[in-house]
Coordinates of C-alpha atoms and ligand atoms in Angstrom, one line a residue:
X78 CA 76.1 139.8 84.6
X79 CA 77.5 139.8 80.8
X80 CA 74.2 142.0 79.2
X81 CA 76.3 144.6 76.9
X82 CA 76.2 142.8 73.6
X83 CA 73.5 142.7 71.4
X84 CA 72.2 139.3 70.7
X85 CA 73.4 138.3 67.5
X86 CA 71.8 135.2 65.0
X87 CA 72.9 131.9 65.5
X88 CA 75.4 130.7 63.4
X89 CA 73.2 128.8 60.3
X90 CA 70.0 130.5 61.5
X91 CA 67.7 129.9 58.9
X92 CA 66.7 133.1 57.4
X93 CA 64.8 135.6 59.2
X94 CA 61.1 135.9 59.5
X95 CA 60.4 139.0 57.8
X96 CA 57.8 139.3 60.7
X97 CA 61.0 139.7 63.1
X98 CA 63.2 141.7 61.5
X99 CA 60.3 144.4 60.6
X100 CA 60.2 144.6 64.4
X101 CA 63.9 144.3 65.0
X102 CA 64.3 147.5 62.5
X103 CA 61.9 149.4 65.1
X104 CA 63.5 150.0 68.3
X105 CA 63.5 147.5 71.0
X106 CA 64.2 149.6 74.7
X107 CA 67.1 148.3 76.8
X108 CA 64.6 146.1 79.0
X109 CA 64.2 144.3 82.4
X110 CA 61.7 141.9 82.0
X111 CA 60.3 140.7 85.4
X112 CA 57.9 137.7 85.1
X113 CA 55.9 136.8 88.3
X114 CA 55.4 132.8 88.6
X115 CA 58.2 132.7 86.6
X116 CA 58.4 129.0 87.2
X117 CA 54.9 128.2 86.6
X118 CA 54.0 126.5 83.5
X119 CA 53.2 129.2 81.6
X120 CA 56.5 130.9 81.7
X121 CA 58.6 127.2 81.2
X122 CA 56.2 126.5 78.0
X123 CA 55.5 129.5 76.2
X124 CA 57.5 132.5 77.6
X125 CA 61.2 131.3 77.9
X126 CA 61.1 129.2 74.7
X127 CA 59.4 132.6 73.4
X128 CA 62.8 134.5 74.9
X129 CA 65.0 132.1 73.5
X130 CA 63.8 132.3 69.4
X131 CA 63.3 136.4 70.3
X132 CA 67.4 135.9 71.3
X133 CA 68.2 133.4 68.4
X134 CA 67.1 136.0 65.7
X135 CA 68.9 138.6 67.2
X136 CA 65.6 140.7 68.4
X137 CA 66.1 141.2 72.0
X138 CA 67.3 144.6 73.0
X139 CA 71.1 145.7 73.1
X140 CA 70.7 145.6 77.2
X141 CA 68.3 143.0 78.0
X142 CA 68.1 141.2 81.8
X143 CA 64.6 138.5 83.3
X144 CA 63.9 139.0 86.8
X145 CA 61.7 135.5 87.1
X146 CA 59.6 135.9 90.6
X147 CA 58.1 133.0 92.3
X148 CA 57.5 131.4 95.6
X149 CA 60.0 128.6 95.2
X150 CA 63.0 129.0 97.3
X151 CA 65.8 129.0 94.2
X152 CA 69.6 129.9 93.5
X153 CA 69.9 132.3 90.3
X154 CA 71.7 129.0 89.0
X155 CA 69.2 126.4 89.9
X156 CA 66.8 128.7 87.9
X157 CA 69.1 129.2 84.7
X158 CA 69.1 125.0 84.8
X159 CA 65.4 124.9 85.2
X160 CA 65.2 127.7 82.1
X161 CA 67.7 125.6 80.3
X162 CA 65.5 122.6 80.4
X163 CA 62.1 124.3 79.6
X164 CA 63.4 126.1 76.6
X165 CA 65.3 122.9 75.2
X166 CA 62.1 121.0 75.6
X167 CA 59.9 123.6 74.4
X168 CA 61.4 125.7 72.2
X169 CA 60.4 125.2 68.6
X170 CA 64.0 125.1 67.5
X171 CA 66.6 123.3 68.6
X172 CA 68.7 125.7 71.0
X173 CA 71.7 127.0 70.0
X174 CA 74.7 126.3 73.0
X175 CA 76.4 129.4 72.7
X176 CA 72.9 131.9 71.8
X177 CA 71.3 129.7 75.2
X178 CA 74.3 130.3 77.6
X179 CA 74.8 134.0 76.7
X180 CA 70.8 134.4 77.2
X181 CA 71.4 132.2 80.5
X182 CA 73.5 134.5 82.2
X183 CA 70.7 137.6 82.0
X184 CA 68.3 135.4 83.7
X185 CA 68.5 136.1 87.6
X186 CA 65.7 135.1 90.1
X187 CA 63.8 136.8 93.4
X188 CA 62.3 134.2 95.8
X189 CA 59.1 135.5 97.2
X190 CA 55.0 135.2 98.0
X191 CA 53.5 137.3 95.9
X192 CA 52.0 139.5 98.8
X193 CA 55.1 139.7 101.4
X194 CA 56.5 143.4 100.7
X195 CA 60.6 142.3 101.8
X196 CA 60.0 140.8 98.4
X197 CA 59.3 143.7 96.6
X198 CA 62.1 146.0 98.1
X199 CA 64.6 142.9 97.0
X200 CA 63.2 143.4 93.7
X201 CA 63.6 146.7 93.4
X202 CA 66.9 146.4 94.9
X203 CA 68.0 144.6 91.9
X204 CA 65.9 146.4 89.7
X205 CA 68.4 149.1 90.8
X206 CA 71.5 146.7 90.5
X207 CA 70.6 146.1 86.8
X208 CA 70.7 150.0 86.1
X209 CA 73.5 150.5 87.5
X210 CA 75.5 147.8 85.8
X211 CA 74.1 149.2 82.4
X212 CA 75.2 152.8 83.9
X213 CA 71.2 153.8 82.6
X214 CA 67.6 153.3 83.2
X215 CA 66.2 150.2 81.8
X216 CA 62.7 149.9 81.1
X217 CA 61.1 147.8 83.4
X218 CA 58.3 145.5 81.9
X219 CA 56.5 143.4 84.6
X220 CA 54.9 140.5 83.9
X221 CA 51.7 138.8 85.6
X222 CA 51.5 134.9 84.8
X223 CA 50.3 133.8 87.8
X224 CA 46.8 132.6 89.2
X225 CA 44.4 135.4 88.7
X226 CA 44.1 135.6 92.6
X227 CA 47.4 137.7 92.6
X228 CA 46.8 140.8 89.8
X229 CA 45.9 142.5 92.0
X230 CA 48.1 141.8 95.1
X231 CA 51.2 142.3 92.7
X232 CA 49.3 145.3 90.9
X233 CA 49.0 146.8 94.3
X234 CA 52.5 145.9 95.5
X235 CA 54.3 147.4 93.0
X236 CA 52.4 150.5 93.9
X237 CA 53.3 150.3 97.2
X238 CA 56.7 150.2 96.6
X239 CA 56.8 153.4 93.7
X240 CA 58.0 150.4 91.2
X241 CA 54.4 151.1 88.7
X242 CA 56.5 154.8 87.4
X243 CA 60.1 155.7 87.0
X244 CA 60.9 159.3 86.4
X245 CA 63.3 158.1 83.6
X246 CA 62.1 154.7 82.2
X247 CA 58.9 153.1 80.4
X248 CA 57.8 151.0 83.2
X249 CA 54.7 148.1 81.8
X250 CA 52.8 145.7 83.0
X251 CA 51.8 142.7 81.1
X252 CA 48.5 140.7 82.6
X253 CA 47.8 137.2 81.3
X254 CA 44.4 136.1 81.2
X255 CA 41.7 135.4 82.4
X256 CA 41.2 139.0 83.2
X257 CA 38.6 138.3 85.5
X258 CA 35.5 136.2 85.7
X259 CA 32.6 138.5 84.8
X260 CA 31.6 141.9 84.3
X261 CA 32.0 143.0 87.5
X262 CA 35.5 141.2 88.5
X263 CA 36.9 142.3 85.3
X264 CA 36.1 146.4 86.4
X265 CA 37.5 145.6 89.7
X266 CA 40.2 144.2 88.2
X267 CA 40.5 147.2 85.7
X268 CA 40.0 149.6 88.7
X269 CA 43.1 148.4 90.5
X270 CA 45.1 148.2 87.7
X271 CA 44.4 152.0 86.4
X272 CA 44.3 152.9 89.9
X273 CA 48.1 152.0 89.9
X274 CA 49.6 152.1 85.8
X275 CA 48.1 154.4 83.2
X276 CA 46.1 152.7 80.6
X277 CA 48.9 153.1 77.8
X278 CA 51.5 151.2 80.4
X279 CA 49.0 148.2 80.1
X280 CA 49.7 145.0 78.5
X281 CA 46.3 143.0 78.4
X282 CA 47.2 139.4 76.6
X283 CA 45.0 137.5 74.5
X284 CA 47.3 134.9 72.8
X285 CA 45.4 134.9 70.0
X286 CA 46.4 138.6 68.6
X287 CA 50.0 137.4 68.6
X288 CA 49.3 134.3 66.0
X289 CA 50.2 135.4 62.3
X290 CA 47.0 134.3 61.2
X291 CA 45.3 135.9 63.2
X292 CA 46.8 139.0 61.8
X293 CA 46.8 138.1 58.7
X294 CA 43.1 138.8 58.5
X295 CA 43.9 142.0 58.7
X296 CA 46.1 141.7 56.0
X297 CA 43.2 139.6 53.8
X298 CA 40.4 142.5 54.3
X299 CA 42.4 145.7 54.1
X300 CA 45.0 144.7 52.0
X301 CA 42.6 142.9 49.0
X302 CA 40.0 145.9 47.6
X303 CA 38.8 142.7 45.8
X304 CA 36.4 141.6 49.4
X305 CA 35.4 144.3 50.2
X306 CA 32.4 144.8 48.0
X307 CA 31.2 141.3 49.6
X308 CA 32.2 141.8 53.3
X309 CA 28.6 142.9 54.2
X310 CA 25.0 141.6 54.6
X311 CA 23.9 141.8 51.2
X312 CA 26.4 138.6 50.2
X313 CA 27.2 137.2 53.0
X314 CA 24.5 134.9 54.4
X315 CA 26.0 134.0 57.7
X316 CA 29.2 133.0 59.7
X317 CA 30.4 130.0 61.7
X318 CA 33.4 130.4 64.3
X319 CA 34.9 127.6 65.5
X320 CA 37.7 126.6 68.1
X321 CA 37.2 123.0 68.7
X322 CA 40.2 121.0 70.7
X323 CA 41.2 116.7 70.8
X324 CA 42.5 117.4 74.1
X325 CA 40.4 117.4 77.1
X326 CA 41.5 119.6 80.5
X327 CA 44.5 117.8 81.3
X328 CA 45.7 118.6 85.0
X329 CA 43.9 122.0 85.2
X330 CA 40.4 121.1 86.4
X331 CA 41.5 123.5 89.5
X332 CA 41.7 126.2 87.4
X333 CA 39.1 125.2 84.1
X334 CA 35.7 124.0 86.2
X335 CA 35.4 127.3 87.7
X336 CA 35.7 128.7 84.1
X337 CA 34.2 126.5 81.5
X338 CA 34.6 127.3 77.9
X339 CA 32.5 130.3 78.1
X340 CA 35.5 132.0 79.9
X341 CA 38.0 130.3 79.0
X342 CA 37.6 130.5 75.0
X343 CA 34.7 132.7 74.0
X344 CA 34.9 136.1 75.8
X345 CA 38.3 136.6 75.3
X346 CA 39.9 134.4 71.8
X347 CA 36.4 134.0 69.9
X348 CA 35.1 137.5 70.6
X349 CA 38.7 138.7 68.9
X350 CA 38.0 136.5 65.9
X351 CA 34.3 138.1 65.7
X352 CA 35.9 141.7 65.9
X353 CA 38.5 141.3 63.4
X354 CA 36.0 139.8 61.1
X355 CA 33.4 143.0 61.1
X356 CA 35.8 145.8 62.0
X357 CA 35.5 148.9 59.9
X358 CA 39.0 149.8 58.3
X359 CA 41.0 151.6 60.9
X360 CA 42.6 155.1 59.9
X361 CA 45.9 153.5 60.8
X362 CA 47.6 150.2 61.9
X363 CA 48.0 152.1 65.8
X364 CA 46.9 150.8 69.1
X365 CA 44.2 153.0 69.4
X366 CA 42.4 153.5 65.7
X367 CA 42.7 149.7 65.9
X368 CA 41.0 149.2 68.9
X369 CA 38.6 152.0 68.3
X370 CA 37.2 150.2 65.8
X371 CA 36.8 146.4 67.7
X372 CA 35.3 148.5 70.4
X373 CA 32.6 149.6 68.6
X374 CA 31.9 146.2 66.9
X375 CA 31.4 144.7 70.2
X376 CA 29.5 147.7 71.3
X377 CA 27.2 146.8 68.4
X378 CA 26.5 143.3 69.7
X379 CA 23.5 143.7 72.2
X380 CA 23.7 141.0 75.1
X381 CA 21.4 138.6 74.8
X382 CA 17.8 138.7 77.2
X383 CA 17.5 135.4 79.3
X384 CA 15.0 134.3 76.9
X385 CA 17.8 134.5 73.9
X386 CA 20.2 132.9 76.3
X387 CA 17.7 129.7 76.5
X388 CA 17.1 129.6 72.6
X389 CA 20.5 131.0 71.5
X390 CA 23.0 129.4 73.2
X391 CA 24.1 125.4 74.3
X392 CA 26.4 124.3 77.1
X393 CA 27.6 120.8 76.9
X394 CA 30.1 118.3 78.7
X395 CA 31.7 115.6 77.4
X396 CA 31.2 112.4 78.5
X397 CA 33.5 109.2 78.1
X398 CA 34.6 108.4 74.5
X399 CA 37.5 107.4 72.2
X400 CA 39.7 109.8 70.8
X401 CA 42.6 108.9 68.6
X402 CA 41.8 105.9 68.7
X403 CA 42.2 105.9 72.7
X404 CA 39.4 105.5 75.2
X405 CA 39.2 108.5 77.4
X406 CA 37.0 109.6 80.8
X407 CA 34.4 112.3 80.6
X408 CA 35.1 115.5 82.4
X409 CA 33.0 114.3 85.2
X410 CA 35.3 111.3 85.6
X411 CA 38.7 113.6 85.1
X412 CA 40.6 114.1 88.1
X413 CA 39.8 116.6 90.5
X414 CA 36.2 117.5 89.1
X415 CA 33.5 117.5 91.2
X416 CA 31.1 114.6 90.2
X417 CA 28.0 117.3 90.1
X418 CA 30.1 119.7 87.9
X419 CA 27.7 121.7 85.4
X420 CA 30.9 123.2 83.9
X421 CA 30.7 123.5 79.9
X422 CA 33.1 121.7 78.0
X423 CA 31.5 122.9 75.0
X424 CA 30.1 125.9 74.1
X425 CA 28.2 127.6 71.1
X426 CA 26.3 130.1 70.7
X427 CA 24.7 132.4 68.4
X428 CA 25.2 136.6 68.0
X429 CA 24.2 139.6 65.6
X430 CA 26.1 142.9 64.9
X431 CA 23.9 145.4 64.6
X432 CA 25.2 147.4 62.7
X433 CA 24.6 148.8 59.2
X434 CA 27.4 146.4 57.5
X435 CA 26.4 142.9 59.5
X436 CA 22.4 143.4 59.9
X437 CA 21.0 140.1 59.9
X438 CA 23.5 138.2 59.5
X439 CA 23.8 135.5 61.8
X440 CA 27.1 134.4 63.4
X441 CA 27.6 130.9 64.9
X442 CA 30.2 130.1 67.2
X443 CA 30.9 126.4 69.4
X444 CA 34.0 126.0 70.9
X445 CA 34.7 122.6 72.8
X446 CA 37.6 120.3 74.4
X447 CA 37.6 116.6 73.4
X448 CA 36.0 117.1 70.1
X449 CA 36.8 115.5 67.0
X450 CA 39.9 117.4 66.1
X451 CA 42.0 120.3 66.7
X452 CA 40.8 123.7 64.5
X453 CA 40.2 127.0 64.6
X454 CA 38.8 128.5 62.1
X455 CA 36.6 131.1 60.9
X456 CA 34.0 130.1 57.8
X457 CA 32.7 132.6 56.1
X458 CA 29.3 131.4 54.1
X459 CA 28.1 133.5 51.0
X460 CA 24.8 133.7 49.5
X461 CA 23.6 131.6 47.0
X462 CA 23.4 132.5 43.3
X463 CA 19.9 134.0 42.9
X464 CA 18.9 132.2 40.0
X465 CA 20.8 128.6 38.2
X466 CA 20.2 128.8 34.8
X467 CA 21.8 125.7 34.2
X468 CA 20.1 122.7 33.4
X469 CA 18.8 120.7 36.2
X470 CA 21.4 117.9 36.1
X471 CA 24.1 120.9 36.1
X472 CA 22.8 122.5 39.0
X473 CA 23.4 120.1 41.4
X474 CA 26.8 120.3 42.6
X475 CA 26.4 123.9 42.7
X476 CA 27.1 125.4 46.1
X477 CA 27.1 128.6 47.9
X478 CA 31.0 129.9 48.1
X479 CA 33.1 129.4 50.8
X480 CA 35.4 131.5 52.6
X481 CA 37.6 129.8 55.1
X482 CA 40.1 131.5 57.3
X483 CA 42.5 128.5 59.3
X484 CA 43.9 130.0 61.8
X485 CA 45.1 126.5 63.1
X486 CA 46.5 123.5 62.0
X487 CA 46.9 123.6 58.1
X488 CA 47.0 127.8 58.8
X489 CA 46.1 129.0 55.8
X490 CA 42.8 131.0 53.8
X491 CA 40.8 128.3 50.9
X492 CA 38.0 129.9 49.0
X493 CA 35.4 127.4 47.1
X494 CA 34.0 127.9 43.7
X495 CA 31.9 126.3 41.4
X496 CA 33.3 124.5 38.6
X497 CA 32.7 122.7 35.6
X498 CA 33.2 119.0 35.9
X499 CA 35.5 118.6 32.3
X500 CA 32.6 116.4 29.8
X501 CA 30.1 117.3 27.5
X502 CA 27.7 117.8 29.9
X503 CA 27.4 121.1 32.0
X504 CA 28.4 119.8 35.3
X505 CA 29.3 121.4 38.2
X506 CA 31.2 121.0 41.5
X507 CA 33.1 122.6 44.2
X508 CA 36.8 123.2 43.9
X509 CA 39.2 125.0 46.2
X510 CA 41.3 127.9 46.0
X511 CA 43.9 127.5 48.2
X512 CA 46.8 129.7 50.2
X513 CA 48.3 128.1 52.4
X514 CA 51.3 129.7 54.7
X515 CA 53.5 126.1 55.1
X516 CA 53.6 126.5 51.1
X517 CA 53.6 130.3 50.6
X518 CA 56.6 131.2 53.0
X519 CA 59.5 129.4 54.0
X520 CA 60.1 130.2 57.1
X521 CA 58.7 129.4 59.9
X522 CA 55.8 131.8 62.2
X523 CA 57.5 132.7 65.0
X524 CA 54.8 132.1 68.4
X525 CA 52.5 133.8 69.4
X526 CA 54.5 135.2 72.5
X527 CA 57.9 136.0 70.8
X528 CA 55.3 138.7 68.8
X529 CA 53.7 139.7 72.3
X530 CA 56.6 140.0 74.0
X531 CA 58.2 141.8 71.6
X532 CA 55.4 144.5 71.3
X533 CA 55.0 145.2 75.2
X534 CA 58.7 146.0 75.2
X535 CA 58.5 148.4 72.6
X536 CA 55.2 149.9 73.6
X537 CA 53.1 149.0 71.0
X538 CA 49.2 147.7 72.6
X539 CA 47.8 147.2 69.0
X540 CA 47.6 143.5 69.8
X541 CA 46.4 144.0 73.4
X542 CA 43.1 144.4 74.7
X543 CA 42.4 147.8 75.9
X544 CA 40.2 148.1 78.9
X545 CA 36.8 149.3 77.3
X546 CA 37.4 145.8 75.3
X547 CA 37.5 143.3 78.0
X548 CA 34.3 145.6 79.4
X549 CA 32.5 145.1 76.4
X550 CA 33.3 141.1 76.2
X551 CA 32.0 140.7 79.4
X552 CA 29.0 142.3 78.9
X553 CA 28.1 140.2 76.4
X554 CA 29.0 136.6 78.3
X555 CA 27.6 138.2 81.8
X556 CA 24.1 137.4 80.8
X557 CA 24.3 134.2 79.6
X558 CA 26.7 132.9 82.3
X559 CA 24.3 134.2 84.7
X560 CA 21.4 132.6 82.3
X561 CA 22.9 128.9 82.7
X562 CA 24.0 129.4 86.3
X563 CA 20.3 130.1 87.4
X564 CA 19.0 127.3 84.9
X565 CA 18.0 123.8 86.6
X566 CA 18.9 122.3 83.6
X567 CA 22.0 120.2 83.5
X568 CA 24.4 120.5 80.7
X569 CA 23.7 118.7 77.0
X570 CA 26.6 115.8 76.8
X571 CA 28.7 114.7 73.7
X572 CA 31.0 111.7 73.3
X573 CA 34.6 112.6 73.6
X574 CA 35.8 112.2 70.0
X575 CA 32.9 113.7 68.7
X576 CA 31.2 116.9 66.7
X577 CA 30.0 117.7 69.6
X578 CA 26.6 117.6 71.3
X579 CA 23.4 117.4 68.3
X580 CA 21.6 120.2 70.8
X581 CA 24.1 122.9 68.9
X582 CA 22.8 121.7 65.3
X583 CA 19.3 123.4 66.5
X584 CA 21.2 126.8 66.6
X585 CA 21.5 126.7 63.1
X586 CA 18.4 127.8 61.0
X587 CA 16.9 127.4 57.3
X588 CA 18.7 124.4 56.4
X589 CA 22.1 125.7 57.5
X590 CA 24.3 123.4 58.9
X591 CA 27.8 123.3 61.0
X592 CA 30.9 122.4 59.0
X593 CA 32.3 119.2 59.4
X594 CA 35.2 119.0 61.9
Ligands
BG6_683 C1 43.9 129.1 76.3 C2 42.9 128.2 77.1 O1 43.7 130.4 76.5 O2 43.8 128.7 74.9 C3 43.1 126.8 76.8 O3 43.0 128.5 78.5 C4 43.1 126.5 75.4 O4 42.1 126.0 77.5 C5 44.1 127.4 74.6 O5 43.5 125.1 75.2 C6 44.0 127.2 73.1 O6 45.0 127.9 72.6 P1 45.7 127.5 71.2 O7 46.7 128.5 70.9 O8 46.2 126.1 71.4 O9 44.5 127.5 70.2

């Protein structure tokens, strides 16, 4: 296998992110990257595209091989074809022939069920192959994107067969979500895993960390001194979190009606929104002063009583409806969902920090497929002036500010202010202050999992989620899925197409009211 040369930039590549070549200037370990269900639709979509830009901008390590794992019965070739296809259909450039083919070659593949051990010793057989061809220890960075069932199989596995250490490499493990289904899964889950791998060989994925805006609100609060006098209680008057989606399940009601949108959006992506919203200022941008401080946000958000669950919370499903101008089923009527399904399709939900920055101030949060539109974003509503001294005819346009953070589409941060409406009259009205990141840079934001990737290679968790984190989600969901799983009530329903369900407009108090999706 021809893995000696560094990757070099495409011919005409358009110029660099200065994302990616911050990271390339940091060392990136000679790396064998094994992905289990490397065939699965995770790894054709998002992590061989991902390896493709990582290769077209020259990032990928000097020595750099993919050991893709999966059941399927596949010639190394017949998998470099199927690679071919995914990352030409996915990929967010057009592939580059000669950057694809030279990234081709480094891909082999290990036919095997997950839980048969002759499949691990022919892993590490080539595992061995690959240092030996390279004349050195690679780092070995193993990848979970497979159905939840086999963490810890493969976790276990790799044990089994000495393949979690190396007495001369960095050996990683990468584990997709969900990282399991409640409190108690999630510290089995954890217990296997730290049985096995050290915490600081441990890749926990949240795809959320590895979108630029999503970082970038790091960059916005501890980068500006100008919010920080606001970013508290005394102007904020509360938040509203939102991740609503067009699309409805598509073909995974296997996997989404035994999570819902609880699981599948608000313990893991909305709960990282929440944290990076109220951190304190870490010490430094490091794994663990970073994660020190979500920790003790989530720590500071008490888990609601079942009596909070019934007035704080709304589940919802949708139910038939028209959505871009198409008529679609409701979830009940989507393939492969039981007719009696209580599964959520929609979720919101309301939640305090207490702590002495957030006291009292409420944050909202819905998430919900088949909605109106596709957006996540994060709306940060101040107080209102405490006295108009205009006269009555000007005070009427006057609104509280508006902070929005668009994480997706239109990514971007828009700030509103009151202005006066040009005339003789003192007049006043919302305008916008807008950044927005199509306008403001160039290039384009490389995906979520080039970043992710990336990072686990070079060691760097600052955008994973450490293992007191995903303990301190779940013990905030726990409750309230076990507060709707022992109600008799069936869930609220809203038209696909919709806002969403009117029960959610009740979570909202003293003449506060949801933004408009
Ligand atoms: C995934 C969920 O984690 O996030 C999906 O399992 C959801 O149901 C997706 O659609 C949303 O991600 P993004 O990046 O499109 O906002």
């Amino acid at each position: 296998m021809a893995t000696s040369t560094r990757s070099e930039p495409a011919a005409g590549a358009e110029p660099e992110n200065p994302l990616v070549e911050g990271l390339e200037r940091l060392p990136v370990p000679n790396t064998t990257l094994v992905i289990f269900g490397g065939t699965g639709d995770l790894s054709r979509r998002k992590l061989l595209p991902a390896l493709y830009n990582l290769a077209h901008e020259g990032a990928l390590p000097e020595r750099f091989n993919l050991v893709a794992v999966s059941r399927r019965d596949l010639p190394d070739d017949d998998f470099r074809g199927m690679a071919r296809e995914a990352i030409e259909s996915f990929s967010r450039r057009t592939p580059d022939a000669t950057v694809l083919e030279a990234l081709l070659e480094r891909f082999i593949y290990v036919p095997t069920a997950f839980d048969e051990e002759a499949g691990y010793k022919a892993l590490a057989e080539r595992l061995q192959e690959l240092d030996d061809e390279a004349g050195t220890p690679l780092n070995r960075a193993f990848y979970l994107s497979t159905a939840p069932e086999f963490f810890p199989v493969i976790i276990q596995a790799l044990g089994a067969q000495r393949l979690h250490r190396h007495p001369d490499a960095d050996v990683r493990v990468i584990i997709e979500k969900p990282f399991g289904t409640d409190l108690a899964s999630a510290r089995s889950l954890n217990d296997v895993v730290l049985d096995r791998f050290r915490e600081h060989q441990v890749f926990r994925i949240d795809h959320y960390l590895g979108k630029e805006t999503v970082q970038n609100m790091l960059a916005f609060r501890f980068a500006n001194y100008m919010f920080e006098p606001l970013w508290n209680r005394n102007y904020i008057d509360h938040v509203q979190i939102t991740a609503s989606e067009d699309l409805g399940i598509g073909t995974r009601a296997g996997y989404y009606d035994h999570s819902g949108a609880l699981r599948d959006l608000v313990q893991n992506h909305m709960l990282q929104l929440l944290t990076l919203l109220c951190m304190e200022p870490p010490t430094a941008f490091d794994a663990d002063s970073v994660r020190d401080e979500k920790v003790k946000v989530l720590h500071a958000i008490e888990p609601p009583t079942p009596e909070q669950v019934r007035t704080n919370t709304v589940r919802a499903q949708y139910g038939p409806g028209v959505v871009s101008g198409e008529e679609v089923p409701g979830y009940l009527q989507e393939s492969d969902v039981p007719a009696s399904s209580h599964t959520e399709t929609f979720a919101a939900l309301n939640l305090e920090v207490h702590n002495w920055r957030w006291a009292g101030v409420p944050f909202h949060l819905r998430t919900g497929k088949r909605l109106a539109r596709k957006v996540t974003e994060i709306a940060v509503m101040l107080k209102p002036v405490p006295h108009l001294a205009f006269a009555q005819d000007g005070s009427v346009g006057v609104q509280p500010n508006q902070l929005i953070l668009t994480m997706q589409p239109n990514e971007g941060v828009s700030l509103s202010l009151g202005a006066k409406i040009p005339g003789s009259r003192m007049r006043i009205r919302p305008v916008n202050m807008e950044f927005l990141y199509g306008t403001a840079f160039v290039s384009q934001s490389p995906e979520a999992y080039e970043r992710l990737i990336m990072d686990a290679m070079r060691g760097d968790a600052t955008l994973f989620t450490r293992n007191d984190e995903v303990d301190a989600q779940w013990e905030i969901i726990d409750p309230i899925l076990q507060g709707w799983q022992e109600s008799s009530e069936a869930p609220a329903t809203y038209a696909a197409g919709s806002t969403g369900p009117e029960e959610a407009d009740a979570l909202l108090h003293e003449g506060r009211r949801w933004r408009g999706l």
